Amino acid sequence: MYKIITKKQLNPTVTLMEIYAPHIAKKAKAGQFIILRIDEKGERIPLTIADYDTEKGTVTIIFQIVGATTAKLNTKNEGDSILDFVGPLGTPSHLDGVKKACVIGGGLGTAIAYPQAKALHNMGAKVDVITGFRNDELVILKDEITAIADNLYITTDDKGFVTDVLKELLEKGNKYDIVIAIGPLVMMKAVSNVTKTYGIKTVVSMNSIMIDGTGMCGGCRLTVGGEIKFACVDGPDFDGHLVDFDEAIRRSSMYKDHETRSVKEHNCRLEGMR
Amino acid sequence: MPNMSPNKVEMPVQAGNIRNKNFDEVALGYTEEMAIDEANRCLNCKNMPCVSGCPVNVRIPEFIQQIAKGDYEKAYEIIKTTNSLPAVCGRVCPQENQCESKCVRGIKGESVAIGRLERFVADYHLKNGKEQIDLPKSNGIKVAIIGSGPAGLSCAGDLAKMGYKVTVFEAFHTAGGVLMYGIPQFRLPKEIVQKEIDALKEMGVEIKTNMVAGKVFSVDELLNEQDYKAVFIGSGAGLPSFMKIPGENLNGVYSANEFLTRINLMKAYKFPEYDTPVRIGKKVAVVGGGNVAMDAARCAKRLGAEDVYIIYRRSEAEMPARLEEVHHAKEEDIMFKTLTNPVEIVGKDGFVAGIKCLEMELGEPDASGRRKPVPKPDSEYVTDIDTVIIAIGQTPNPLIKATTEGLQTKPWGGITADDETGATSIKGVFAGGDAVTGAATVILAMGAGKKSAKAIDKYIKGI
């Protein structure tokens, strides 16, 4: 069992939890992920490691309530435990040698973009951060990012998309060694399309459907540069200019019907408990 | 009285058209009368050819004699001296190629049903026996085992019996490896596997789940920082092979690993009671001809698929699956399309809509000694399908290799290890089972685990 040490509501649908798992905290690196299972009947879901603290022995996860499992997770409180918590999985991000970066977070992706931006800042790189949300109410991690970013640009859907901000920055003559884009697949695709015309190296983080996270099921497979890759072991970071996003978007909808049914049943169960 | 019937006593099974709608065990096991009757077919040969056919050398005629006398617990004790998982082996061993293939009774008629008798004894014990565990005196020496499948469990059991302090590291949340995630409930009930694992725990074996070797610890750290005196790698063959044909990334295409794991380990067959979903569809094609392919096809049928096809590029005679599994699949209305090779998975709106295949014929024997299938000209056709399951094999997972400096492997990924001892290129590191051989059988993996346990004991004692 893995204990929830801290729980913080970042916005109405996004929650942060620090989980006690010292053996994972000791090994975790930026860009890696964990898989958790809440209870005996739960499914295994991957979540990117948002932060870790080797002294406290904790691993931080940030999740958005999108389905039955995340809804159930959100009912857990400080002091409660999660049945299974495994990691660190995946290949860490390679950030060596970067002098100036633009880190882009879309919605929940901001939670994962933040540790990347922080790692770059700590390495001495200049970091511009662009974050995008549906509306003002959903903005997360503003203070934290302001503390480490050279410039932070927050946009909401009524004002424009992250790609609009990125284009503006590039047109103004900003030069970046790397653009890191983390968020919904459509956003990462759009960012990659923009940077491709400017020839800027772009890294995206693929959070595919998977079970084991060790290369065993192949469910997380995607096409990168014409080859099959497994997000769990070859990624989750990939070259945004090589990823077949249309295929990835299609694959992410594989269980849509099941998800609807599962959420419905889950809500019924919650109702029943009241 | 010896039973001179040329045929095995038949084992009762659930009827095909009933069992293809449930996940309960297919074969129901012998009654005491049946077991005694069958035990009396054994001639108790002096030279015991059957024993030499068993990878873990179960003392077969001895335990069968005890069944004939009605002393089932004694029979169990005899089996248990060399086999740590009898209830599992009695169900999933390919006895027809091993012990039973050497049986003298098999020369004229059918061999003694050794597997069924082993299962009977193990089940009798699980139901009626009192586990008398003579806890070995601990020698306090730590040995680490990576992987809790058949190789790891048998190695752990033998080392624990010798007094070692054994820790088994498992990547999944449940111990058992392929016995839990791969082989379906109706062929190997998970409660039985769990009981065998619990018995090991009672012997003092510690099992740590959620531990991915190569990620949360390295082999080097086990030896040099955590004071393990030896490491056994039994991490299996977990990396699924794909066919590399167009359409393999369409929604509705599964590796057999993923399909079976969703069903067996995550219990997707009980969705939405359990949270993990699986897509079945009405028409399912399973590509491959091994036991894994049969398991996947039979699961799909049970989950409500109307038409389930096994698509295999050679003929039925070349199928690597056990004969019994092929029979069982046919009884459950699985359809066989042999001498058929898929060349493309056809999609519609991102989902699988059909499978394009070529008809094949058998040509000259290839490197495996089997006749090589060659395509018939102009034989391409499309079958409507909504789910495709690829069951053409697995190779060892590269995670441990990638993080263990100096660990030699073969070009296809198998760990290089000595046949007799499992010793690898690193001192104190042993390996066995599918991680070394590539996908094979439960019993071969168990045999390798046993050999390595012996070798680890010798290595630590400096013999």
XYZ file of C-alpha atoms in Angstrom:
737
model
C 0.000 0.000 0.000
C 1.177 3.493 -0.843
C 0.086 6.340 1.397
C -1.216 9.705 0.218
C 0.830 12.275 2.167
C -0.572 15.455 0.625
C -3.647 16.258 -1.440
C -4.204 19.661 -3.029
C -6.951 20.770 -5.380
C -5.242 22.848 -8.094
C -8.455 23.766 -9.878
C -11.979 22.320 -9.915
C -10.898 19.249 -11.926
C -7.160 18.950 -11.293
C -5.678 17.437 -8.137
C -2.117 17.079 -6.860
C -1.077 14.218 -4.616
C 2.203 13.360 -2.973
C 2.506 9.617 -2.557
C 4.924 7.937 -0.170
C 7.187 5.708 -2.277
C 10.805 6.355 -1.241
C 12.270 3.651 -3.507
C 10.719 5.360 -6.536
C 11.545 8.918 -5.376
C 15.179 7.827 -5.115
C 15.300 6.753 -8.771
C 12.866 9.118 -10.491
C 13.997 11.549 -13.184
C 12.131 14.251 -15.132
C 10.074 12.796 -17.954
C 9.419 9.420 -16.321
C 6.052 8.110 -15.181
C 4.391 5.772 -12.706
C 1.481 3.365 -13.039
C -1.056 3.096 -10.277
C -3.999 0.889 -9.399
C -6.292 2.184 -6.706
C -7.822 -1.071 -5.503
C -8.323 -4.743 -6.330
C -10.867 -4.051 -9.081
C -9.109 -1.003 -10.457
C -7.432 -0.532 -13.807
C -3.771 0.399 -14.165
C -3.275 3.980 -15.338
C -0.033 5.784 -16.195
C 0.648 9.240 -14.751
C 3.744 11.308 -15.394
C 5.905 12.088 -12.357
C 5.315 15.798 -11.699
C 7.930 16.050 -8.959
C 9.731 13.940 -6.370
C 11.352 14.530 -3.019
C 14.079 12.110 -2.003
C 14.159 13.436 1.580
C 10.448 13.056 2.189
C 10.409 9.909 0.065
C 7.479 11.148 -1.980
C 6.486 11.169 -5.640
C 4.095 13.873 -6.837
C 1.341 13.129 -9.325
C -1.119 15.587 -10.794
C -4.262 14.288 -12.441
C -7.399 15.577 -14.067
C -10.751 13.924 -13.477
C -11.506 12.481 -16.905
C -12.872 9.019 -16.207
C -13.912 6.470 -13.601
C -10.411 5.832 -12.248
C -9.392 9.464 -11.838
C -12.781 10.211 -10.266
C -12.243 7.390 -7.794
C -8.695 8.560 -7.104
C -10.027 12.009 -6.309
C -12.240 10.573 -3.545
C -9.094 9.474 -1.681
C -7.749 11.805 0.983
C -4.550 12.459 2.887
C -3.765 9.410 5.006
C -5.587 7.028 2.628
C -3.585 4.558 0.577
C -3.388 3.376 -3.017
C -2.991 -0.376 -3.556
C -0.328 -0.347 -6.280
C 2.192 2.276 -7.365
C 5.011 1.241 -9.684
C 7.882 3.109 -11.306
C 9.850 4.988 -12.310
C 8.963 3.863 -15.836
C 9.981 5.139 -19.246
C 13.109 6.880 -20.455
C 14.071 10.151 -18.717
C 14.058 13.373 -20.763
C 17.356 14.403 -22.340
C 17.861 18.068 -21.605
C 21.665 18.282 -21.748
C 23.188 21.189 -23.609
C 20.012 23.242 -23.913
C 20.690 27.003 -23.555
C 17.300 28.441 -24.424
C 14.030 26.548 -24.390
C 10.368 27.174 -24.885
C 8.240 24.889 -22.721
C 4.548 24.641 -23.587
C 1.877 23.152 -21.356
C -1.710 22.625 -22.373
C -4.243 22.150 -19.559
C -3.150 19.292 -17.326
C 0.017 19.030 -19.456
C 1.189 22.139 -17.610
C 1.721 19.939 -14.567
C 4.285 17.909 -16.517
C 5.718 20.865 -18.399
C 6.493 22.574 -15.098
C 9.111 20.061 -13.813
C 10.752 20.099 -17.246
C 10.947 23.899 -17.189
C 12.246 23.774 -13.626
C 14.922 21.221 -14.546
C 16.045 23.438 -17.451
C 16.080 26.525 -15.236
C 18.176 24.685 -12.636
C 20.618 23.702 -15.388
C 21.078 27.404 -16.136
C 19.068 27.515 -19.350
C 16.794 30.410 -20.267
C 13.192 29.222 -20.281
C 10.086 30.771 -21.777
C 6.900 29.029 -20.736
C 3.562 29.159 -22.527
C 0.526 27.636 -20.859
C -2.939 27.318 -22.274
C -6.274 26.645 -20.557
C -9.944 26.613 -21.499
C -10.709 29.525 -19.143
C -9.210 31.587 -16.289
C -10.706 29.357 -13.608
C -8.631 26.411 -14.813
C -5.205 28.064 -14.695
C -2.748 26.038 -12.568
C 0.813 26.480 -11.229
C 1.013 30.176 -12.121
C 3.162 31.168 -9.117
C 5.404 28.120 -9.332
C 6.164 28.696 -12.997
C 6.615 32.447 -12.577
C 9.344 31.648 -10.038
C 11.474 29.729 -12.504
C 10.558 31.018 -15.975
C 12.226 33.947 -17.715
C 8.849 34.740 -19.260
C 5.467 33.149 -18.658
C 2.669 33.591 -21.184
C -0.745 32.336 -20.099
C -3.470 32.060 -22.675
C -7.091 30.960 -22.503
C -9.309 29.728 -25.324
C -11.161 33.065 -25.616
C -7.834 34.871 -26.173
C -6.092 32.368 -28.413
C -4.175 29.100 -28.439
C -0.623 28.333 -27.286
C 0.374 28.085 -30.930
C -0.669 31.710 -31.488
C 1.650 32.807 -28.676
C 4.453 30.580 -29.958
C 4.144 31.959 -33.503
C 4.239 35.505 -32.181
C 7.390 34.808 -30.165
C 9.087 33.205 -33.146
C 8.039 36.020 -35.480
C 9.514 38.515 -33.024
C 12.811 36.748 -33.566
C 13.084 34.570 -30.428
C 15.424 31.646 -31.017
C 15.064 28.357 -29.130
C 17.301 25.258 -29.079
C 14.293 23.196 -28.199
C 10.528 23.385 -27.825
C 8.960 21.005 -25.337
C 5.214 20.579 -25.770
C 3.086 18.646 -23.308
C -0.676 18.549 -23.435
C -3.567 17.189 -25.490
C -2.538 15.331 -28.678
C -4.131 17.978 -30.927
C -2.114 20.685 -29.187
C 1.167 18.780 -29.483
C 0.401 18.180 -33.147
C -0.306 21.868 -33.746
C 2.876 22.954 -31.948
C 4.941 20.437 -33.912
C 3.504 21.778 -37.172
C 4.529 25.326 -36.240
C 8.070 24.434 -35.141
C 8.609 22.252 -38.194
C 8.434 25.312 -40.465
C 11.031 27.003 -38.270
C 13.191 23.900 -38.046
C 13.225 23.874 -34.221
C 13.772 20.564 -32.447
C 10.528 19.647 -30.692
C 9.907 17.080 -27.985
C 6.414 15.858 -27.106
C 5.279 13.541 -24.300
C 2.984 10.682 -25.307
C 0.671 9.446 -22.563
C -0.808 6.428 -24.369
C -3.171 3.738 -23.132
C -1.072 0.971 -21.554
C -1.239 -1.816 -18.995
C 2.142 -2.896 -17.696
C 4.412 0.003 -18.650
C 7.367 -2.314 -19.277
C 6.963 -3.180 -22.973
C 4.868 -6.259 -22.425
C 1.442 -5.438 -23.823
C 2.250 -3.249 -26.811
C -0.999 -1.358 -26.288
C 0.835 1.971 -26.175
C 2.416 1.505 -29.595
C 2.645 4.454 -31.947
C 4.326 5.219 -35.229
C 7.397 7.470 -35.025
C 9.325 8.143 -38.213
C 7.600 5.177 -39.851
C 8.612 2.727 -37.112
C 6.533 1.158 -34.344
C 7.607 2.460 -30.920
C 6.275 1.695 -27.449
C 5.499 4.868 -25.460
C 6.218 3.020 -22.192
C 9.830 2.038 -22.852
C 10.966 4.010 -25.919
C 9.261 7.159 -24.603
C 7.229 8.847 -23.306
C 9.294 11.648 -24.955
C 9.446 11.586 -28.767
C 10.476 13.875 -31.604
C 7.286 15.804 -32.356
C 8.175 16.090 -36.029
C 8.237 12.306 -36.443
C 5.167 11.232 -34.446
C 2.090 10.115 -36.407
C -0.365 12.181 -34.360
C -3.464 11.273 -36.376
C -2.918 7.609 -35.578
C -2.245 8.416 -31.906
C -5.442 10.477 -31.691
C -7.398 7.589 -33.188
C -5.866 5.066 -30.814
C -6.638 7.231 -27.786
C -10.354 6.888 -28.534
C -10.307 3.080 -28.559
C -12.256 2.664 -25.318
C -14.545 5.696 -25.527
C -17.712 3.605 -25.274
C -16.314 1.606 -22.358
C -15.238 4.797 -20.607
C -18.745 6.255 -20.838
C -20.197 3.056 -19.431
C -17.596 2.833 -16.694
C -18.148 6.423 -15.569
C -21.899 5.843 -15.517
C -21.568 2.691 -13.405
C -19.069 4.407 -11.157
C -21.413 7.336 -10.543
C -24.213 4.878 -9.809
C -21.995 3.182 -7.244
C -21.113 6.528 -5.672
C -24.789 7.505 -5.601
C -25.586 4.184 -3.979
C -23.056 4.840 -1.239
C -24.717 8.069 -0.211
C -5.532 -55.782 -10.141
C -3.726 -54.237 -13.109
C -6.011 -52.412 -15.493
C -5.119 -53.609 -19.000
C -7.465 -51.270 -20.870
C -5.618 -49.756 -23.828
C -7.266 -46.396 -23.162
C -6.868 -43.769 -20.472
C -9.729 -43.348 -18.053
C -11.517 -40.360 -19.535
C -11.568 -37.133 -17.593
C -14.941 -35.407 -17.346
C -15.100 -32.003 -19.064
C -17.703 -29.273 -19.425
C -19.450 -29.663 -22.803
C -18.057 -27.441 -25.551
C -21.205 -25.432 -26.200
C -21.660 -24.742 -22.493
C -18.103 -23.952 -21.500
C -17.566 -21.558 -24.410
C -19.868 -19.213 -22.520
C -18.167 -19.323 -19.116
C -14.703 -18.969 -17.618
C -14.976 -21.987 -15.310
C -12.406 -24.720 -15.665
C -12.869 -26.880 -18.767
C -11.510 -30.169 -17.435
C -13.112 -31.257 -14.186
C -10.539 -33.718 -12.879
C -10.695 -37.379 -11.840
C -12.768 -38.739 -8.982
C -10.986 -41.066 -6.532
C -12.407 -44.125 -8.337
C -11.205 -42.852 -11.699
C -7.771 -42.068 -10.300
C -7.343 -45.514 -8.758
C -8.573 -47.130 -11.956
C -6.056 -45.160 -14.017
C -3.245 -45.685 -11.495
C -3.715 -49.411 -11.974
C -2.753 -49.042 -15.630
C 0.811 -48.167 -14.557
C 3.170 -51.152 -14.892
C 5.621 -49.683 -12.360
C 8.510 -50.276 -14.781
C 11.870 -50.731 -13.095
C 13.772 -48.450 -15.454
C 11.132 -45.697 -15.205
C 11.329 -44.257 -18.738
C 8.652 -41.690 -17.853
C 10.857 -40.011 -15.233
C 13.536 -39.275 -17.819
C 10.896 -37.511 -19.914
C 10.090 -35.075 -17.110
C 12.112 -31.840 -16.948
C 11.901 -31.877 -13.149
C 12.148 -35.687 -12.786
C 8.952 -36.266 -10.850
C 9.128 -39.774 -9.288
C 6.191 -40.873 -11.417
C 5.767 -44.634 -10.817
C 6.251 -44.140 -7.077
C 3.484 -41.561 -6.717
C 1.168 -43.557 -8.964
C 1.639 -46.651 -6.765
C 0.510 -44.588 -3.782
C -2.631 -43.529 -5.646
C -3.391 -47.180 -6.371
C -3.130 -47.830 -2.634
C -5.381 -44.870 -1.894
C -2.688 -42.923 -0.025
C -3.030 -39.657 -1.903
C -1.184 -37.573 0.655
C 1.838 -39.846 0.383
C 1.616 -39.491 -3.397
C 1.590 -35.714 -2.958
C 4.683 -35.790 -0.760
C 6.526 -37.797 -3.395
C 5.636 -35.358 -6.184
C 6.468 -32.376 -4.017
C 10.059 -33.560 -3.453
C 10.932 -32.537 -7.006
C 8.043 -30.389 -8.232
C 7.035 -27.237 -6.383
C 3.902 -26.570 -8.477
C 2.089 -29.901 -9.069
C -1.437 -28.480 -9.440
C -0.118 -26.208 -12.182
C 1.937 -28.854 -14.004
C -0.879 -31.400 -13.868
C -2.908 -28.924 -15.902
C -0.612 -27.184 -18.349
C 2.366 -29.489 -19.017
C 2.552 -30.943 -22.530
C 2.722 -34.468 -21.062
C 2.206 -36.024 -24.487
C 5.685 -34.797 -25.501
C 7.302 -35.509 -22.133
C 6.639 -38.191 -19.506
C 3.690 -39.771 -21.328
C 5.630 -40.008 -24.597
C 8.017 -42.446 -22.880
C 5.332 -44.589 -21.228
C 5.515 -48.285 -22.103
C 1.719 -48.480 -22.178
C 1.824 -45.988 -25.021
C 3.403 -48.539 -27.363
C 0.129 -50.469 -27.660
C -2.666 -48.075 -26.845
C -2.621 -44.918 -24.772
C 0.032 -44.094 -22.219
C -0.850 -43.772 -18.564
C -2.566 -40.431 -17.900
C 0.294 -39.145 -15.753
C -0.753 -35.512 -16.017
C -4.319 -36.217 -14.948
C -3.063 -38.263 -12.007
C -0.676 -35.532 -10.943
C -3.526 -33.046 -11.067
C -5.749 -35.385 -9.064
C -3.168 -35.720 -6.304
C -2.453 -31.998 -6.165
C -6.145 -31.083 -6.086
C -6.827 -33.709 -3.418
C -4.108 -32.183 -1.322
C -5.300 -28.602 -1.854
C -8.755 -29.683 -0.734
C -8.041 -32.171 2.041
C -4.393 -32.041 2.938
C -2.830 -30.315 5.842
C 0.301 -28.538 4.781
C 3.052 -29.726 7.063
C 5.817 -27.350 6.379
C 9.107 -28.336 7.837
C 10.503 -24.864 7.890
C 14.110 -25.194 6.873
C 16.702 -23.732 9.201
C 17.611 -20.362 7.709
C 21.243 -19.872 6.777
C 20.604 -16.118 6.528
C 22.142 -15.866 3.062
C 20.167 -13.582 0.729
C 19.349 -14.574 -2.835
C 17.334 -12.356 -5.209
C 15.023 -13.659 -7.891
C 13.751 -11.426 -10.671
C 10.377 -12.530 -11.970
C 7.735 -14.634 -10.219
C 6.761 -16.878 -13.111
C 7.386 -20.627 -13.217
C 11.201 -20.307 -13.464
C 11.477 -17.860 -10.572
C 9.009 -19.686 -8.338
C 10.644 -23.081 -8.746
C 14.100 -21.584 -8.156
C 12.758 -19.753 -5.080
C 11.113 -22.897 -3.706
C 14.240 -25.010 -3.999
C 16.504 -22.353 -2.511
C 14.101 -21.806 0.387
C 14.150 -25.548 1.065
C 17.941 -25.311 1.349
C 17.592 -22.530 3.932
C 18.317 -19.448 1.810
C 16.612 -16.146 2.472
C 14.871 -15.638 -0.860
C 13.298 -12.431 -2.175
C 11.328 -12.516 -5.419
C 10.860 -9.237 -7.308
C 7.797 -8.996 -9.558
C 6.998 -6.102 -11.921
C 3.224 -6.643 -11.894
C 0.977 -6.147 -8.877
C 0.367 -9.900 -8.665
C 2.903 -12.724 -8.467
C 2.784 -15.693 -10.839
C 3.954 -14.316 -14.170
C 2.455 -16.043 -17.185
C 0.476 -18.360 -14.880
C -1.508 -15.279 -13.824
C -1.519 -12.940 -16.815
C -1.240 -15.415 -19.677
C -2.970 -18.749 -19.120
C -6.734 -18.252 -18.804
C -8.858 -19.088 -15.796
C -10.661 -21.922 -17.609
C -7.392 -23.759 -18.180
C -5.605 -22.862 -14.954
C -7.744 -21.368 -12.175
C -5.943 -18.442 -10.572
C -6.984 -19.601 -7.097
C -4.783 -22.672 -7.632
C -1.788 -20.601 -8.673
C -2.361 -18.362 -5.663
C -2.391 -21.354 -3.310
C 0.909 -22.585 -4.713
C 2.384 -19.113 -4.242
C 1.013 -18.880 -0.701
C 2.684 -22.201 0.078
C 6.029 -20.715 -0.998
C 5.438 -17.674 1.184
C 4.791 -19.944 4.148
C 8.186 -21.462 3.467
C 9.680 -18.025 4.044
C 9.964 -16.770 0.456
C 9.387 -13.017 0.359
C 7.591 -11.674 -2.730
C 7.857 -7.984 -3.575
C 5.383 -6.886 -6.241
C 5.413 -3.602 -8.215
C 9.192 -3.840 -8.593
C 10.481 -3.342 -12.117
C 14.026 -4.652 -12.420
C 16.213 -2.311 -14.390
C 14.118 0.682 -13.339
C 13.740 0.786 -9.574
C 16.846 -1.317 -8.952
C 19.637 -2.800 -11.029
C 21.184 -6.257 -10.841
C 24.423 -4.590 -9.842
C 22.750 -2.859 -6.876
C 21.270 -6.147 -5.670
C 24.719 -7.739 -5.564
C 26.846 -4.824 -4.417
C 24.577 -2.606 -2.327
C 21.802 -4.833 -1.035
C 23.917 -7.790 -0.011
C 22.320 -10.463 -2.173
C 24.898 -13.201 -2.751
C 23.381 -14.329 -6.043
C 20.677 -13.243 -8.486
C 18.461 -15.452 -10.640
C 16.836 -13.777 -13.651
C 13.578 -15.426 -14.688
C 11.967 -12.463 -16.366
C 10.307 -14.457 -19.115
C 9.569 -13.615 -22.729
C 7.324 -10.609 -22.412
C 7.967 -8.599 -25.542
C 5.213 -9.204 -28.097
C 6.112 -9.711 -31.750
C 4.035 -7.996 -34.407
C 3.737 -9.010 -38.068
C 4.837 -5.665 -39.528
C 1.957 -5.598 -41.995
C -0.179 -2.555 -42.848
C -3.015 -1.849 -40.435
C -1.463 -3.307 -37.294
C -1.960 -0.086 -35.338
C -5.684 0.115 -36.093
C -8.028 0.170 -33.111
C -9.068 -3.395 -32.421
C -5.657 -4.994 -33.036
C -4.176 -6.548 -29.907
C -1.022 -8.414 -29.112
C -2.047 -11.696 -27.454
C -0.119 -10.466 -24.401
C -2.295 -7.396 -24.077
C -5.538 -9.228 -24.813
C -4.833 -12.024 -22.323
C -3.460 -9.673 -19.646
C -6.569 -7.525 -19.822
C -8.709 -10.627 -19.390
C -6.737 -12.818 -16.998
C -4.857 -10.396 -14.792
C -7.105 -7.347 -14.984
C -10.339 -9.374 -15.170
C -11.769 -7.401 -18.086
C -14.229 -10.286 -18.547
C -15.959 -8.869 -15.474
C -16.106 -5.280 -16.819
C -17.628 -2.975 -15.549
C -17.388 -4.620 -12.108
C -13.639 -4.441 -12.757
C -12.477 -1.205 -14.349
C -10.316 -2.569 -17.191
C -12.110 -2.801 -20.550
C -11.452 -5.058 -23.552
C -12.931 -4.805 -27.054
C -14.218 -8.044 -28.495
C -16.495 -7.435 -31.464
C -18.534 -10.042 -33.287
C -15.870 -11.493 -35.561
C -12.407 -12.149 -34.209
C -9.285 -13.345 -36.003
C -6.409 -14.770 -33.969
C -3.163 -15.012 -35.910
C -0.862 -17.864 -34.824
C -0.974 -21.576 -34.062
C 0.438 -21.976 -30.564
C -1.158 -22.452 -27.155
C -1.308 -18.682 -26.716
C -3.343 -18.376 -29.924
C -5.751 -21.085 -28.697
C -6.095 -19.326 -25.329
C -6.838 -15.981 -26.989
C -9.395 -17.508 -29.372
C -11.184 -19.359 -26.600
C -11.293 -16.206 -24.446
C -12.764 -14.205 -27.331
C -15.488 -16.820 -27.811
C -16.340 -16.765 -24.125
C -16.610 -12.993 -24.203
C -19.373 -13.203 -26.783
C -17.686 -13.168 -30.199
C -19.871 -14.973 -32.706
C -17.186 -16.101 -35.139
C -13.649 -16.736 -33.974
C -10.981 -17.788 -36.471
C -7.513 -19.143 -35.910
C -5.419 -17.995 -38.864
C -2.230 -20.009 -39.287
C 0.130 -20.012 -42.240
C 1.125 -23.679 -42.085
C -1.145 -26.734 -41.857
C -2.678 -28.138 -38.707
C 0.033 -30.799 -38.480
C 2.685 -28.117 -37.933
C 0.763 -26.256 -35.242
C 2.893 -25.821 -32.140
C -0.174 -25.872 -29.844
C -0.866 -28.960 -27.741
C -3.201 -31.358 -29.497
C -5.595 -31.228 -26.548
C -5.843 -27.454 -26.812
C -6.612 -27.666 -30.539
C -9.334 -30.244 -29.829
C -10.779 -28.150 -27.046
C -10.811 -25.067 -29.274
C -12.636 -26.964 -32.034
C -15.181 -28.327 -29.559
C -15.842 -24.725 -28.596
C -16.639 -23.783 -32.219
C -13.382 -21.987 -32.962
C -12.873 -22.082 -36.744
C -9.498 -22.922 -38.218
C -8.164 -21.208 -41.306
C -4.894 -23.014 -41.841
C -2.476 -22.453 -44.744
C -3.590 -18.843 -44.591
C -1.283 -15.873 -44.179
C -2.466 -12.352 -43.326
C -0.900 -9.619 -45.455
C -2.925 -6.598 -44.351
C -5.431 -5.530 -41.731
C -8.080 -3.459 -43.422
C -9.499 -0.492 -41.533
C -12.555 1.726 -41.579
C -12.690 4.985 -39.583
C -9.631 3.894 -37.618
C -11.094 0.566 -36.515
C -10.442 -2.924 -37.861
C -12.892 -3.902 -40.625
C -11.282 -6.923 -42.231
C -8.193 -9.037 -42.699
C -6.616 -9.608 -46.095
C -5.013 -13.049 -46.432
C -3.194 -15.195 -48.949
C -3.771 -18.918 -49.289
C -0.588 -20.902 -48.779
C 0.771 -24.322 -49.700
C 3.589 -26.299 -48.132
C 6.949 -26.280 -49.897
C 10.386 -27.587 -48.903
C 11.340 -28.033 -45.213
C 12.856 -24.876 -43.662
C 15.418 -24.371 -40.888
C 12.907 -25.543 -38.246
C 12.464 -28.823 -40.150
C 8.855 -27.963 -40.902
C 7.698 -27.519 -44.483
C 7.836 -23.879 -45.427
C 4.546 -22.285 -46.423
C 4.593 -20.493 -49.789
C 1.803 -18.274 -51.155
C -0.519 -19.559 -53.858
C -0.618 -17.091 -56.737
C -3.690 -14.810 -56.980
C -5.228 -16.243 -53.833
C -5.746 -12.971 -51.946
C -9.099 -12.418 -50.238
C -10.590 -10.318 -47.437
C -12.586 -11.638 -44.472
C -14.776 -9.230 -42.462
C -13.380 -8.963 -38.935
C -13.667 -6.466 -36.074
C -10.886 -7.651 -33.803
C -7.448 -9.058 -34.587
C -5.228 -10.706 -31.983
C -1.601 -11.249 -32.912
C -0.264 -14.415 -31.271
C 2.886 -15.100 -33.274
C 5.279 -15.214 -30.351
C 7.137 -13.198 -27.738
C 10.799 -12.457 -27.166
C 12.602 -11.623 -23.899
C 12.075 -8.127 -22.548
C 15.206 -5.985 -23.084
C 14.788 -3.913 -19.873
C 17.192 -5.946 -17.738
C 19.739 -6.386 -20.488
C 19.742 -2.649 -21.176
C 20.522 -1.821 -17.549
C 22.930 -4.642 -16.672
C 26.416 -3.949 -17.898
C 28.266 -7.057 -19.035
C 25.195 -9.297 -19.337
C 25.635 -11.169 -22.601
C 22.625 -11.904 -24.763
C 21.964 -13.614 -28.072
C 21.134 -11.523 -31.152
C 17.399 -12.243 -30.758
C 17.446 -11.064 -27.149
C 17.749 -14.251 -25.063
C 20.183 -14.110 -22.140
C 23.282 -16.259 -22.733
C 23.308 -18.875 -19.967
C 24.885 -22.262 -19.338
C 22.508 -25.156 -20.135
C 23.258 -27.043 -16.945
C 23.576 -24.256 -14.392
C 22.041 -21.124 -15.867
C 25.285 -19.238 -15.132
C 25.485 -16.016 -17.168
C 28.420 -13.867 -18.222
C 28.295 -12.126 -14.817
C 29.606 -13.824 -11.688
C 26.805 -14.626 -9.262
C 24.079 -13.955 -11.845
C 22.064 -16.898 -13.155
C 19.169 -17.002 -15.605
C 16.597 -19.495 -16.828
C 13.212 -20.019 -18.428
C 11.833 -18.037 -21.352
C 14.308 -15.179 -20.681
C 16.990 -17.625 -21.898
C 15.188 -19.943 -24.300
C 12.550 -17.648 -25.761
C 8.898 -18.594 -25.346
C 8.664 -22.254 -24.258
C 6.713 -24.225 -21.658
C 5.976 -23.805 -17.964
C 7.691 -27.047 -17.071
C 10.906 -26.285 -18.986
C 11.109 -22.966 -17.157
C 10.586 -24.777 -13.861
C 13.308 -27.246 -14.749
C 15.699 -24.394 -15.471
C 14.807 -22.726 -12.164
C 15.600 -25.943 -10.295
C 18.950 -26.412 -12.033
C 19.924 -22.847 -11.190
C 18.878 -23.282 -7.549
C 21.329 -26.180 -7.301
C 24.032 -24.193 -9.081
C 23.456 -21.109 -6.896
C 23.849 -23.266 -3.781
C 27.138 -24.632 -5.117
C 28.322 -21.172 -6.162
C 27.620 -19.642 -2.741
C 29.251 -22.554 -0.919
C 32.212 -22.237 -3.256
C 31.986 -25.832 -4.459
